[in-house]
Every structure is written in C-alpha cells, then in structure tokens.
C-alpha cells in the first residue's frame, strides 16, 4: 500500500513570495490533515478535511494560508505572502476514520529567507 | 484549554538500558491517546494507541505504554533500548469534540549511547 505522498520535499523562498505544497493521501482515506511543525516543537494542526469539506481550520492563518481538497482526494496548501516565521516542516496526514491512526507523509521543509 | 505535556525535552540512555518517556495531558474526559516516533528525515510513525479497555497497551518495536487516569498520564516504556531507537517521540491526544483534533506534545528527543 502506497503511503502519503508530498511534494516538494524542500523549498527555499524569500519573504513575501508565494509557495504551494501538494499532498496525495492514502487511497480510500476520507480525512486529510495539514500540520505545521516548527523546529523543536510538536506538529500543530492547520486544517482538517473530511472528503472535500473543511472540518476544522481554526488554527489556519487565513490572511495568508489557504488550502483546498478538490474532488476529495489530493490537496494543496498555499502560503501567500510568506513570512520568516513560516519556516517549518509542513506535514500532510490522512486517516480512514477521523479519530483513529493518522498516516503521515515525509513533509515539506520550507525555509523563508 | 486542553494540552499535552512532555516534561523531558532530551533524554540520553545507554544501549540495553530501560526507557520511560513521560506524557501528561490536561483534558476533562478520557481522551484517545497516541505515541508517535519521528526519525531524522522521516515522517511520523504510530507506535501505539489507547482508546479504552486494558490500560497497558503494546505497540510496535517492543514499546508499551500505560494509561493512568488518576495521574492523567500515558508514559511510554521499553525494557531494553536499541541504538536504532534514537529519534524524537511525540505523545498526542484526540479531542472528542467536532473534528476529533489531534494535539501533540512538544516531543522528547531520545539519544542512545553505545
């Protein structure tokens, strides 16, 4: 069974630029999550989708972050414009049932200069 | 506000020694509890989980954890550590509210001495 795929693995941009991350969850997993993991901290949930609907985006900085999950499969997270404090690893995860085991992708390491 | 606390930021143990990583949560009801491991450059992998029933749960790679309601704790243990166990360990809790949001602790970095 293929795992959660993410791309790119690394991205370096300058502040005020835009960036987008892509995630393809495990086939059949209805729930998809985006997390932000700042160095030395645990992951923090940014947004949770159930199929193509948003379940929770209370911690998503909506003035600069956006996410979509068209057709209830893969998802894109965008930052526009980026700030220095957005430097982090962005993790995508998926699960069969929302409260059960989440399977994580390898993450995208973003550096904002 | 609900929170998950891992009091030890770094722990160093000798190979073959026993290990216990602490986790405390602040939550009104009995939560769903998880331990994840993150190796360098790798994604997070589930070690074990507790939903209900027997308070001692077994996981992969020889790990176990014990849920103690009276102490609001879910400590992770391993009787004999291997060098390959060096990684970052995260305790996490599911909030049984809308969306079942997973909240992570700050993590404990484990180093293993030869």
mmCIF file with all atom_site columns, C-alpha atoms in Angstrom:
data_model
loop_
_atom_site.group_PDB
_atom_site.id
_atom_site.type_symbol
_atom_site.label_atom_id
_atom_site.label_alt_id
_atom_site.label_comp_id
_atom_site.label_asym_id
_atom_site.label_entity_id
_atom_site.label_seq_id
_atom_site.pdbx_PDB_ins_code
_atom_site.Cartn_x
_atom_site.Cartn_y
_atom_site.Cartn_z
_atom_site.occupancy
_atom_site.B_iso_or_equiv
_atom_site.pdbx_formal_charge
_atom_site.auth_seq_id
_atom_site.auth_comp_id
_atom_site.auth_asym_id
_atom_site.auth_atom_id
_atom_site.pdbx_PDB_model_num
ATOM 1   C CA . UNK A 1 1   ? 0.000   0.000  0.000  1.00 0.00 ? 1   UNK A CA 1
ATOM 2   C CA . UNK A 1 2   ? 1.443   3.364  -1.017 1.00 0.00 ? 2   UNK A CA 1
ATOM 3   C CA . UNK A 1 3   ? 1.887   5.896  1.768  1.00 0.00 ? 3   UNK A CA 1
ATOM 4   C CA . UNK A 1 4   ? 1.076   9.591  1.901  1.00 0.00 ? 4   UNK A CA 1
ATOM 5   C CA . UNK A 1 5   ? 2.953   11.455 -0.811 1.00 0.00 ? 5   UNK A CA 1
ATOM 6   C CA . UNK A 1 6   ? 4.108   15.047 -0.524 1.00 0.00 ? 6   UNK A CA 1
ATOM 7   C CA . UNK A 1 7   ? 5.974   17.384 -2.823 1.00 0.00 ? 7   UNK A CA 1
ATOM 8   C CA . UNK A 1 8   ? 8.251   19.162 -2.935 1.00 0.00 ? 8   UNK A CA 1
ATOM 9   C CA . UNK A 1 9   ? 10.437  17.811 -0.133 1.00 0.00 ? 9   UNK A CA 1
ATOM 10  C CA . UNK A 1 10  ? 12.345  21.065 0.243  1.00 0.00 ? 10  UNK A CA 1
ATOM 11  C CA . UNK A 1 11  ? 11.600  24.653 -0.721 1.00 0.00 ? 11  UNK A CA 1
ATOM 12  C CA . UNK A 1 12  ? 13.542  27.857 -0.175 1.00 0.00 ? 12  UNK A CA 1
ATOM 13  C CA . UNK A 1 13  ? 11.853  31.184 -0.895 1.00 0.00 ? 13  UNK A CA 1
ATOM 14  C CA . UNK A 1 14  ? 12.222  34.816 0.053  1.00 0.00 ? 14  UNK A CA 1
ATOM 15  C CA . UNK A 1 15  ? 9.737   36.551 2.304  1.00 0.00 ? 15  UNK A CA 1
ATOM 16  C CA . UNK A 1 16  ? 6.658   37.927 0.551  1.00 0.00 ? 16  UNK A CA 1
ATOM 17  C CA . UNK A 1 17  ? 6.892   35.237 -2.127 1.00 0.00 ? 17  UNK A CA 1
ATOM 18  C CA . UNK A 1 18  ? 4.229   32.576 -2.604 1.00 0.00 ? 18  UNK A CA 1
ATOM 19  C CA . UNK A 1 19  ? 4.597   28.821 -2.230 1.00 0.00 ? 19  UNK A CA 1
ATOM 20  C CA . UNK A 1 20  ? 2.380   25.787 -2.646 1.00 0.00 ? 20  UNK A CA 1
ATOM 21  C CA . UNK A 1 21  ? 2.624   22.272 -1.264 1.00 0.00 ? 21  UNK A CA 1
ATOM 22  C CA . UNK A 1 22  ? 0.905   19.200 -2.614 1.00 0.00 ? 22  UNK A CA 1
ATOM 23  C CA . UNK A 1 23  ? -0.318  16.095 -0.807 1.00 0.00 ? 23  UNK A CA 1
ATOM 24  C CA . UNK A 1 24  ? -1.769  12.821 -2.057 1.00 0.00 ? 24  UNK A CA 1
ATOM 25  C CA . UNK A 1 25  ? -3.269  10.760 0.778  1.00 0.00 ? 25  UNK A CA 1
ATOM 26  C CA . UNK A 1 26  ? -3.557  7.009  1.082  1.00 0.00 ? 26  UNK A CA 1
ATOM 27  C CA . UNK A 1 27  ? -6.220  5.696  -1.258 1.00 0.00 ? 27  UNK A CA 1
ATOM 28  C CA . UNK A 1 28  ? -9.615  5.496  0.417  1.00 0.00 ? 28  UNK A CA 1
ATOM 29  C CA . UNK A 1 29  ? -8.745  7.770  3.331  1.00 0.00 ? 29  UNK A CA 1
ATOM 30  C CA . UNK A 1 30  ? -11.518 10.300 3.690  1.00 0.00 ? 30  UNK A CA 1
ATOM 31  C CA . UNK A 1 31  ? -9.817  12.505 6.257  1.00 0.00 ? 31  UNK A CA 1
ATOM 32  C CA . UNK A 1 32  ? -6.807  14.650 5.348  1.00 0.00 ? 32  UNK A CA 1
ATOM 33  C CA . UNK A 1 33  ? -4.796  16.920 7.617  1.00 0.00 ? 33  UNK A CA 1
ATOM 34  C CA . UNK A 1 34  ? -2.157  19.607 7.203  1.00 0.00 ? 34  UNK A CA 1
ATOM 35  C CA . UNK A 1 35  ? 0.206   20.279 10.099 1.00 0.00 ? 35  UNK A CA 1
ATOM 36  C CA . UNK A 1 36  ? 2.928   22.848 10.669 1.00 0.00 ? 36  UNK A CA 1
ATOM 37  C CA . UNK A 1 37  ? 5.957   21.660 12.648 1.00 0.00 ? 37  UNK A CA 1
ATOM 38  C CA . UNK A 1 38  ? 8.335   24.391 13.744 1.00 0.00 ? 38  UNK A CA 1
ATOM 39  C CA . UNK A 1 39  ? 11.828  23.236 14.703 1.00 0.00 ? 39  UNK A CA 1
ATOM 40  C CA . UNK A 1 40  ? 11.868  21.872 18.245 1.00 0.00 ? 40  UNK A CA 1
ATOM 41  C CA . UNK A 1 41  ? 8.079   21.700 18.568 1.00 0.00 ? 41  UNK A CA 1
ATOM 42  C CA . UNK A 1 42  ? 5.341   19.171 18.035 1.00 0.00 ? 42  UNK A CA 1
ATOM 43  C CA . UNK A 1 43  ? 3.158   19.354 14.927 1.00 0.00 ? 43  UNK A CA 1
ATOM 44  C CA . UNK A 1 44  ? 0.292   21.838 15.041 1.00 0.00 ? 44  UNK A CA 1
ATOM 45  C CA . UNK A 1 45  ? -2.876  21.179 13.079 1.00 0.00 ? 45  UNK A CA 1
ATOM 46  C CA . UNK A 1 46  ? -3.598  23.811 10.447 1.00 0.00 ? 46  UNK A CA 1
ATOM 47  C CA . UNK A 1 47  ? -6.612  22.323 8.700  1.00 0.00 ? 47  UNK A CA 1
ATOM 48  C CA . UNK A 1 48  ? -8.598  19.095 8.555  1.00 0.00 ? 48  UNK A CA 1
ATOM 49  C CA . UNK A 1 49  ? -10.704 17.928 5.616  1.00 0.00 ? 49  UNK A CA 1
ATOM 50  C CA . UNK A 1 50  ? -13.383 15.259 5.565  1.00 0.00 ? 50  UNK A CA 1
ATOM 51  C CA . UNK A 1 51  ? -13.674 14.308 1.895  1.00 0.00 ? 51  UNK A CA 1
ATOM 52  C CA . UNK A 1 52  ? -13.637 17.745 0.237  1.00 0.00 ? 52  UNK A CA 1
ATOM 53  C CA . UNK A 1 53  ? -15.201 19.662 3.126  1.00 0.00 ? 53  UNK A CA 1
ATOM 54  C CA . UNK A 1 54  ? -13.345 21.556 5.860  1.00 0.00 ? 54  UNK A CA 1
ATOM 55  C CA . UNK A 1 55  ? -13.905 20.141 9.363  1.00 0.00 ? 55  UNK A CA 1
ATOM 56  C CA . UNK A 1 56  ? -11.527 22.361 11.323 1.00 0.00 ? 56  UNK A CA 1
ATOM 57  C CA . UNK A 1 57  ? -9.424  25.322 10.195 1.00 0.00 ? 57  UNK A CA 1
ATOM 58  C CA . UNK A 1 58  ? -9.400  27.248 13.461 1.00 0.00 ? 58  UNK A CA 1
ATOM 59  C CA . UNK A 1 59  ? -5.587  27.397 13.577 1.00 0.00 ? 59  UNK A CA 1
ATOM 60  C CA . UNK A 1 60  ? -5.049  28.302 9.928  1.00 0.00 ? 60  UNK A CA 1
ATOM 61  C CA . UNK A 1 61  ? -3.796  31.903 9.456  1.00 0.00 ? 61  UNK A CA 1
ATOM 62  C CA . UNK A 1 62  ? -6.398  32.672 6.846  1.00 0.00 ? 62  UNK A CA 1
ATOM 63  C CA . UNK A 1 63  ? -4.923  36.028 5.874  1.00 0.00 ? 63  UNK A CA 1
ATOM 64  C CA . UNK A 1 64  ? -2.029  34.233 4.201  1.00 0.00 ? 64  UNK A CA 1
ATOM 65  C CA . UNK A 1 65  ? -2.698  30.487 4.216  1.00 0.00 ? 65  UNK A CA 1
ATOM 66  C CA . UNK A 1 66  ? -5.235  28.666 2.084  1.00 0.00 ? 66  UNK A CA 1
ATOM 67  C CA . UNK A 1 67  ? -5.926  25.017 1.394  1.00 0.00 ? 67  UNK A CA 1
ATOM 68  C CA . UNK A 1 68  ? -8.189  23.055 -0.847 1.00 0.00 ? 68  UNK A CA 1
ATOM 69  C CA . UNK A 1 69  ? -9.042  19.441 -1.469 1.00 0.00 ? 69  UNK A CA 1
ATOM 70  C CA . UNK A 1 70  ? -10.769 19.233 -4.782 1.00 0.00 ? 70  UNK A CA 1
ATOM 71  C CA . UNK A 1 71  ? -12.647 16.011 -5.519 1.00 0.00 ? 71  UNK A CA 1
ATOM 72  C CA . UNK A 1 72  ? -11.887 14.754 -2.013 1.00 0.00 ? 72  UNK A CA 1
ATOM 73  C CA . UNK A 1 73  ? -8.535  13.218 -2.917 1.00 0.00 ? 73  UNK A CA 1
ATOM 74  C CA . UNK A 1 74  ? -5.303  15.202 -3.130 1.00 0.00 ? 74  UNK A CA 1
ATOM 75  C CA . UNK A 1 75  ? -4.828  18.573 -1.502 1.00 0.00 ? 75  UNK A CA 1
ATOM 76  C CA . UNK A 1 76  ? -2.840  21.781 -1.892 1.00 0.00 ? 76  UNK A CA 1
ATOM 77  C CA . UNK A 1 77  ? -1.699  24.143 0.855  1.00 0.00 ? 77  UNK A CA 1
ATOM 78  C CA . UNK A 1 78  ? -0.657  27.646 -0.202 1.00 0.00 ? 78  UNK A CA 1
ATOM 79  C CA . UNK A 1 79  ? 1.099   30.473 1.590  1.00 0.00 ? 79  UNK A CA 1
ATOM 80  C CA . UNK A 1 80  ? 0.818   33.938 0.074  1.00 0.00 ? 80  UNK A CA 1
ATOM 81  C CA . UNK A 1 81  ? 2.784   36.007 1.022  1.00 0.00 ? 81  UNK A CA 1
ATOM 82  C CA . UNK A 1 82  ? 5.277   34.073 3.125  1.00 0.00 ? 82  UNK A CA 1
ATOM 83  C CA . UNK A 1 83  ? 6.819   35.458 6.307  1.00 0.00 ? 83  UNK A CA 1
ATOM 84  C CA . UNK A 1 84  ? 10.051  34.489 8.035  1.00 0.00 ? 84  UNK A CA 1
ATOM 85  C CA . UNK A 1 85  ? 8.087   32.756 10.798 1.00 0.00 ? 85  UNK A CA 1
ATOM 86  C CA . UNK A 1 86  ? 6.526   30.382 8.274  1.00 0.00 ? 86  UNK A CA 1
ATOM 87  C CA . UNK A 1 87  ? 9.830   28.479 8.104  1.00 0.00 ? 87  UNK A CA 1
ATOM 88  C CA . UNK A 1 88  ? 8.851   24.988 9.228  1.00 0.00 ? 88  UNK A CA 1
ATOM 89  C CA . UNK A 1 89  ? 8.121   21.469 8.065  1.00 0.00 ? 89  UNK A CA 1
ATOM 90  C CA . UNK A 1 90  ? 4.637   21.093 6.622  1.00 0.00 ? 90  UNK A CA 1
ATOM 91  C CA . UNK A 1 91  ? 3.239   17.634 7.206  1.00 0.00 ? 91  UNK A CA 1
ATOM 92  C CA . UNK A 1 92  ? 0.295   16.047 5.486  1.00 0.00 ? 92  UNK A CA 1
ATOM 93  C CA . UNK A 1 93  ? -1.520  13.114 7.059  1.00 0.00 ? 93  UNK A CA 1
ATOM 94  C CA . UNK A 1 94  ? -4.559  11.015 6.250  1.00 0.00 ? 94  UNK A CA 1
ATOM 95  C CA . UNK A 1 95  ? -6.778  8.604  8.133  1.00 0.00 ? 95  UNK A CA 1
ATOM 96  C CA . UNK A 1 96  ? -9.633  6.246  7.439  1.00 0.00 ? 96  UNK A CA 1
ATOM 97  C CA . UNK A 1 97  ? -11.609 7.472  10.430 1.00 0.00 ? 97  UNK A CA 1
ATOM 98  C CA . UNK A 1 98  ? -11.102 10.943 11.877 1.00 0.00 ? 98  UNK A CA 1
ATOM 99  C CA . UNK A 1 99  ? -10.216 9.885  15.427 1.00 0.00 ? 99  UNK A CA 1
ATOM 100 C CA . UNK A 1 100 ? -8.050  6.912  14.551 1.00 0.00 ? 100 UNK A CA 1
ATOM 101 C CA . UNK A 1 101 ? -4.468  6.426  13.419 1.00 0.00 ? 101 UNK A CA 1
ATOM 102 C CA . UNK A 1 102 ? -3.140  9.114  11.134 1.00 0.00 ? 102 UNK A CA 1
ATOM 103 C CA . UNK A 1 103 ? -0.560  8.214  8.496  1.00 0.00 ? 103 UNK A CA 1
ATOM 104 C CA . UNK A 1 104 ? 1.974   10.935 7.834  1.00 0.00 ? 104 UNK A CA 1
ATOM 105 C CA . UNK A 1 105 ? 3.878   11.894 4.729  1.00 0.00 ? 105 UNK A CA 1
ATOM 106 C CA . UNK A 1 106 ? 7.586   12.782 4.800  1.00 0.00 ? 106 UNK A CA 1
ATOM 107 C CA . UNK A 1 107 ? 6.859   16.509 4.947  1.00 0.00 ? 107 UNK A CA 1
ATOM 108 C CA . UNK A 1 108 ? 7.999   19.591 3.064  1.00 0.00 ? 108 UNK A CA 1
ATOM 109 C CA . UNK A 1 109 ? 10.737  21.628 4.701  1.00 0.00 ? 109 UNK A CA 1
ATOM 110 C CA . UNK A 1 110 ? 10.147  25.319 3.948  1.00 0.00 ? 110 UNK A CA 1
ATOM 111 C CA . UNK A 1 111 ? 12.834  27.936 4.525  1.00 0.00 ? 111 UNK A CA 1
ATOM 112 C CA . UNK A 1 112 ? 11.831  31.581 4.186  1.00 0.00 ? 112 UNK A CA 1
ATOM 113 C CA . UNK A 1 113 ? 14.763  33.980 3.823  1.00 0.00 ? 113 UNK A CA 1
ATOM 114 C CA . UNK B 2 1   ? -7.536  24.664 27.436 1.00 0.00 ? 1   UNK B CA 1
ATOM 115 C CA . UNK B 2 2   ? -6.593  21.129 26.661 1.00 0.00 ? 2   UNK B CA 1
ATOM 116 C CA . UNK B 2 3   ? -2.851  20.447 26.499 1.00 0.00 ? 3   UNK B CA 1
ATOM 117 C CA . UNK B 2 4   ? -0.282  17.689 26.284 1.00 0.00 ? 4   UNK B CA 1
ATOM 118 C CA . UNK B 2 5   ? 2.951   17.972 28.253 1.00 0.00 ? 5   UNK B CA 1
ATOM 119 C CA . UNK B 2 6   ? 6.143   16.032 27.732 1.00 0.00 ? 6   UNK B CA 1
ATOM 120 C CA . UNK B 2 7   ? 8.343   17.231 30.606 1.00 0.00 ? 7   UNK B CA 1
ATOM 121 C CA . UNK B 2 8   ? 11.619  15.859 29.254 1.00 0.00 ? 8   UNK B CA 1
ATOM 122 C CA . UNK B 2 9   ? 12.949  17.650 26.175 1.00 0.00 ? 9   UNK B CA 1
ATOM 123 C CA . UNK B 2 10  ? 16.030  15.429 25.891 1.00 0.00 ? 10  UNK B CA 1
ATOM 124 C CA . UNK B 2 11  ? 16.809  12.012 27.341 1.00 0.00 ? 11  UNK B CA 1
ATOM 125 C CA . UNK B 2 12  ? 20.014  10.017 26.937 1.00 0.00 ? 12  UNK B CA 1
ATOM 126 C CA . UNK B 2 13  ? 20.161  6.326  27.793 1.00 0.00 ? 13  UNK B CA 1
ATOM 127 C CA . UNK B 2 14  ? 22.733  3.617  27.231 1.00 0.00 ? 14  UNK B CA 1
ATOM 128 C CA . UNK B 2 15  ? 22.000  0.877  24.753 1.00 0.00 ? 15  UNK B CA 1
ATOM 129 C CA . UNK B 2 16  ? 20.347  -2.020 26.553 1.00 0.00 ? 16  UNK B CA 1
ATOM 130 C CA . UNK B 2 17  ? 19.024  0.138  29.364 1.00 0.00 ? 17  UNK B CA 1
ATOM 131 C CA . UNK B 2 18  ? 15.345  0.604  30.078 1.00 0.00 ? 18  UNK B CA 1
ATOM 132 C CA . UNK B 2 19  ? 13.446  3.679  28.948 1.00 0.00 ? 19  UNK B CA 1
ATOM 133 C CA . UNK B 2 20  ? 10.458  5.653  30.166 1.00 0.00 ? 20  UNK B CA 1
ATOM 134 C CA . UNK B 2 21  ? 9.175   8.779  28.422 1.00 0.00 ? 21  UNK B CA 1
ATOM 135 C CA . UNK B 2 22  ? 6.628   10.822 30.293 1.00 0.00 ? 22  UNK B CA 1
ATOM 136 C CA . UNK B 2 23  ? 3.397   12.292 28.970 1.00 0.00 ? 23  UNK B CA 1
ATOM 137 C CA . UNK B 2 24  ? 0.708   14.183 30.863 1.00 0.00 ? 24  UNK B CA 1
ATOM 138 C CA . UNK B 2 25  ? -2.494  15.597 29.451 1.00 0.00 ? 25  UNK B CA 1
ATOM 139 C CA . UNK B 2 26  ? -5.000  18.136 30.620 1.00 0.00 ? 26  UNK B CA 1
ATOM 140 C CA . UNK B 2 27  ? -8.409  17.077 29.441 1.00 0.00 ? 27  UNK B CA 1
ATOM 141 C CA . UNK B 2 28  ? -11.810 16.643 31.053 1.00 0.00 ? 28  UNK B CA 1
ATOM 142 C CA . UNK B 2 29  ? -12.909 13.318 29.623 1.00 0.00 ? 29  UNK B CA 1
ATOM 143 C CA . UNK B 2 30  ? -10.926 10.164 28.892 1.00 0.00 ? 30  UNK B CA 1
ATOM 144 C CA . UNK B 2 31  ? -9.184  11.009 25.663 1.00 0.00 ? 31  UNK B CA 1
ATOM 145 C CA . UNK B 2 32  ? -7.803  8.867  22.905 1.00 0.00 ? 32  UNK B CA 1
ATOM 146 C CA . UNK B 2 33  ? -4.027  8.683  23.413 1.00 0.00 ? 33  UNK B CA 1
ATOM 147 C CA . UNK B 2 34  ? -1.222  8.051  20.960 1.00 0.00 ? 34  UNK B CA 1
ATOM 148 C CA . UNK B 2 35  ? 2.557   7.823  20.817 1.00 0.00 ? 35  UNK B CA 1
ATOM 149 C CA . UNK B 2 36  ? 4.314   8.639  17.558 1.00 0.00 ? 36  UNK B CA 1
ATOM 150 C CA . UNK B 2 37  ? 8.009   8.409  16.665 1.00 0.00 ? 37  UNK B CA 1
ATOM 151 C CA . UNK B 2 38  ? 9.834   10.662 14.207 1.00 0.00 ? 38  UNK B CA 1
ATOM 152 C CA . UNK B 2 39  ? 13.237  9.561  12.967 1.00 0.00 ? 39  UNK B CA 1
ATOM 153 C CA . UNK B 2 40  ? 15.532  12.088 11.240 1.00 0.00 ? 40  UNK B CA 1
ATOM 154 C CA . UNK B 2 41  ? 14.179  12.896 7.797  1.00 0.00 ? 41  UNK B CA 1
ATOM 155 C CA . UNK B 2 42  ? 11.246  10.559 8.271  1.00 0.00 ? 42  UNK B CA 1
ATOM 156 C CA . UNK B 2 43  ? 7.557   11.079 8.712  1.00 0.00 ? 43  UNK B CA 1
ATOM 157 C CA . UNK B 2 44  ? 5.770   10.373 11.964 1.00 0.00 ? 44  UNK B CA 1
ATOM 158 C CA . UNK B 2 45  ? 5.007   6.726  12.644 1.00 0.00 ? 45  UNK B CA 1
ATOM 159 C CA . UNK B 2 46  ? 2.437   5.437  15.117 1.00 0.00 ? 46  UNK B CA 1
ATOM 160 C CA . UNK B 2 47  ? 3.934   3.328  17.929 1.00 0.00 ? 47  UNK B CA 1
ATOM 161 C CA . UNK B 2 48  ? 0.734   2.587  19.854 1.00 0.00 ? 48  UNK B CA 1
ATOM 162 C CA . UNK B 2 49  ? -2.658  3.945  20.832 1.00 0.00 ? 49  UNK B CA 1
ATOM 163 C CA . UNK B 2 50  ? -5.154  3.722  23.676 1.00 0.00 ? 50  UNK B CA 1
ATOM 164 C CA . UNK B 2 51  ? -8.894  4.124  23.281 1.00 0.00 ? 51  UNK B CA 1
ATOM 165 C CA . UNK B 2 52  ? -10.357 2.056  26.128 1.00 0.00 ? 52  UNK B CA 1
ATOM 166 C CA . UNK B 2 53  ? -10.029 -1.253 27.961 1.00 0.00 ? 53  UNK B CA 1
ATOM 167 C CA . UNK B 2 54  ? -6.746  -2.639 29.259 1.00 0.00 ? 54  UNK B CA 1
ATOM 168 C CA . UNK B 2 55  ? -4.684  0.302  30.436 1.00 0.00 ? 55  UNK B CA 1
ATOM 169 C CA . UNK B 2 56  ? -1.393  -1.323 29.405 1.00 0.00 ? 56  UNK B CA 1
ATOM 170 C CA . UNK B 2 57  ? -1.060  -1.281 25.635 1.00 0.00 ? 57  UNK B CA 1
ATOM 171 C CA . UNK B 2 58  ? 1.552   -2.930 23.485 1.00 0.00 ? 58  UNK B CA 1
ATOM 172 C CA . UNK B 2 59  ? 2.952   -1.316 20.396 1.00 0.00 ? 59  UNK B CA 1
ATOM 173 C CA . UNK B 2 60  ? 5.453   -1.905 17.655 1.00 0.00 ? 60  UNK B CA 1
ATOM 174 C CA . UNK B 2 61  ? 9.236   -2.159 18.095 1.00 0.00 ? 61  UNK B CA 1
ATOM 175 C CA . UNK B 2 62  ? 8.858   -3.514 21.659 1.00 0.00 ? 62  UNK B CA 1
ATOM 176 C CA . UNK B 2 63  ? 7.262   -0.372 23.106 1.00 0.00 ? 63  UNK B CA 1
ATOM 177 C CA . UNK B 2 64  ? 4.420   -0.292 25.611 1.00 0.00 ? 64  UNK B CA 1
ATOM 178 C CA . UNK B 2 65  ? 2.516   2.459  27.383 1.00 0.00 ? 65  UNK B CA 1
ATOM 179 C CA . UNK B 2 66  ? 0.324   2.611  30.455 1.00 0.00 ? 66  UNK B CA 1
ATOM 180 C CA . UNK B 2 67  ? -2.697  4.855  30.854 1.00 0.00 ? 67  UNK B CA 1
ATOM 181 C CA . UNK B 2 68  ? -3.162  6.104  34.426 1.00 0.00 ? 68  UNK B CA 1
ATOM 182 C CA . UNK B 2 69  ? -6.375  8.076  34.760 1.00 0.00 ? 69  UNK B CA 1
ATOM 183 C CA . UNK B 2 70  ? -5.613  9.242  38.320 1.00 0.00 ? 70  UNK B CA 1
ATOM 184 C CA . UNK B 2 71  ? -2.351  10.815 37.145 1.00 0.00 ? 71  UNK B CA 1
ATOM 185 C CA . UNK B 2 72  ? -3.579  11.941 33.699 1.00 0.00 ? 72  UNK B CA 1
ATOM 186 C CA . UNK B 2 73  ? -0.534  10.211 32.299 1.00 0.00 ? 73  UNK B CA 1
ATOM 187 C CA . UNK B 2 74  ? 0.328   7.954  29.389 1.00 0.00 ? 74  UNK B CA 1
ATOM 188 C CA . UNK B 2 75  ? 4.006   7.091  29.767 1.00 0.00 ? 75  UNK B CA 1
ATOM 189 C CA . UNK B 2 76  ? 5.916   5.184  27.118 1.00 0.00 ? 76  UNK B CA 1
ATOM 190 C CA . UNK B 2 77  ? 8.299   2.390  28.134 1.00 0.00 ? 77  UNK B CA 1
ATOM 191 C CA . UNK B 2 78  ? 10.757  -0.026 26.609 1.00 0.00 ? 78  UNK B CA 1
ATOM 192 C CA . UNK B 2 79  ? 12.705  -2.606 28.653 1.00 0.00 ? 79  UNK B CA 1
ATOM 193 C CA . UNK B 2 80  ? 15.859  -2.561 26.532 1.00 0.00 ? 80  UNK B CA 1
ATOM 194 C CA . UNK B 2 81  ? 16.742  0.288  24.178 1.00 0.00 ? 81  UNK B CA 1
ATOM 195 C CA . UNK B 2 82  ? 18.483  -0.282 20.837 1.00 0.00 ? 82  UNK B CA 1
ATOM 196 C CA . UNK B 2 83  ? 20.658  2.272  19.059 1.00 0.00 ? 83  UNK B CA 1
ATOM 197 C CA . UNK B 2 84  ? 18.030  2.459  16.297 1.00 0.00 ? 84  UNK B CA 1
ATOM 198 C CA . UNK B 2 85  ? 15.508  3.840  18.821 1.00 0.00 ? 85  UNK B CA 1
ATOM 199 C CA . UNK B 2 86  ? 17.255  7.219  18.763 1.00 0.00 ? 86  UNK B CA 1
ATOM 200 C CA . UNK B 2 87  ? 14.567  9.589  17.485 1.00 0.00 ? 87  UNK B CA 1
ATOM 201 C CA . UNK B 2 88  ? 12.008  12.154 18.583 1.00 0.00 ? 88  UNK B CA 1
ATOM 202 C CA . UNK B 2 89  ? 8.943   10.832 20.380 1.00 0.00 ? 89  UNK B CA 1
ATOM 203 C CA . UNK B 2 90  ? 5.608   12.607 20.478 1.00 0.00 ? 90  UNK B CA 1
ATOM 204 C CA . UNK B 2 91  ? 2.638   11.976 22.721 1.00 0.00 ? 91  UNK B CA 1
ATOM 205 C CA . UNK B 2 92  ? -0.695  13.050 21.236 1.00 0.00 ? 92  UNK B CA 1
ATOM 206 C CA . UNK B 2 93  ? -4.293  13.306 22.333 1.00 0.00 ? 93  UNK B CA 1
ATOM 207 C CA . UNK B 2 94  ? -7.515  13.359 20.354 1.00 0.00 ? 94  UNK B CA 1
ATOM 208 C CA . UNK B 2 95  ? -10.107 15.871 21.458 1.00 0.00 ? 95  UNK B CA 1
ATOM 209 C CA . UNK B 2 96  ? -13.533 14.302 21.275 1.00 0.00 ? 96  UNK B CA 1
ATOM 210 C CA . UNK B 2 97  ? -15.087 17.477 20.010 1.00 0.00 ? 97  UNK B CA 1
ATOM 211 C CA . UNK B 2 98  ? -16.051 18.417 16.477 1.00 0.00 ? 98  UNK B CA 1
ATOM 212 C CA . UNK B 2 99  ? -13.435 17.072 14.127 1.00 0.00 ? 99  UNK B CA 1
ATOM 213 C CA . UNK B 2 100 ? -11.553 14.986 16.702 1.00 0.00 ? 100 UNK B CA 1
ATOM 214 C CA . UNK B 2 101 ? -8.499  17.239 16.527 1.00 0.00 ? 101 UNK B CA 1
ATOM 215 C CA . UNK B 2 102 ? -5.148  15.633 17.385 1.00 0.00 ? 102 UNK B CA 1
ATOM 216 C CA . UNK B 2 103 ? -2.980  17.690 19.741 1.00 0.00 ? 103 UNK B CA 1
ATOM 217 C CA . UNK B 2 104 ? 0.709   16.875 20.074 1.00 0.00 ? 104 UNK B CA 1
ATOM 218 C CA . UNK B 2 105 ? 3.079   17.385 22.959 1.00 0.00 ? 105 UNK B CA 1
ATOM 219 C CA . UNK B 2 106 ? 6.368   19.178 22.425 1.00 0.00 ? 106 UNK B CA 1
ATOM 220 C CA . UNK B 2 107 ? 8.305   15.971 21.960 1.00 0.00 ? 107 UNK B CA 1
ATOM 221 C CA . UNK B 2 108 ? 11.187  14.190 23.700 1.00 0.00 ? 108 UNK B CA 1
ATOM 222 C CA . UNK B 2 109 ? 14.432  13.663 21.830 1.00 0.00 ? 109 UNK B CA 1
ATOM 223 C CA . UNK B 2 110 ? 15.997  10.318 22.716 1.00 0.00 ? 110 UNK B CA 1
ATOM 224 C CA . UNK B 2 111 ? 19.713  9.771  22.320 1.00 0.00 ? 111 UNK B CA 1
ATOM 225 C CA . UNK B 2 112 ? 21.242  6.319  22.781 1.00 0.00 ? 112 UNK B CA 1
ATOM 226 C CA . UNK B 2 113 ? 24.814  5.876  23.978 1.00 0.00 ? 113 UNK B CA 1
ATOM 227 C CA . UNK B 2 114 ? 26.733  2.823  22.757 1.00 0.00 ? 114 UNK B CA 1
#
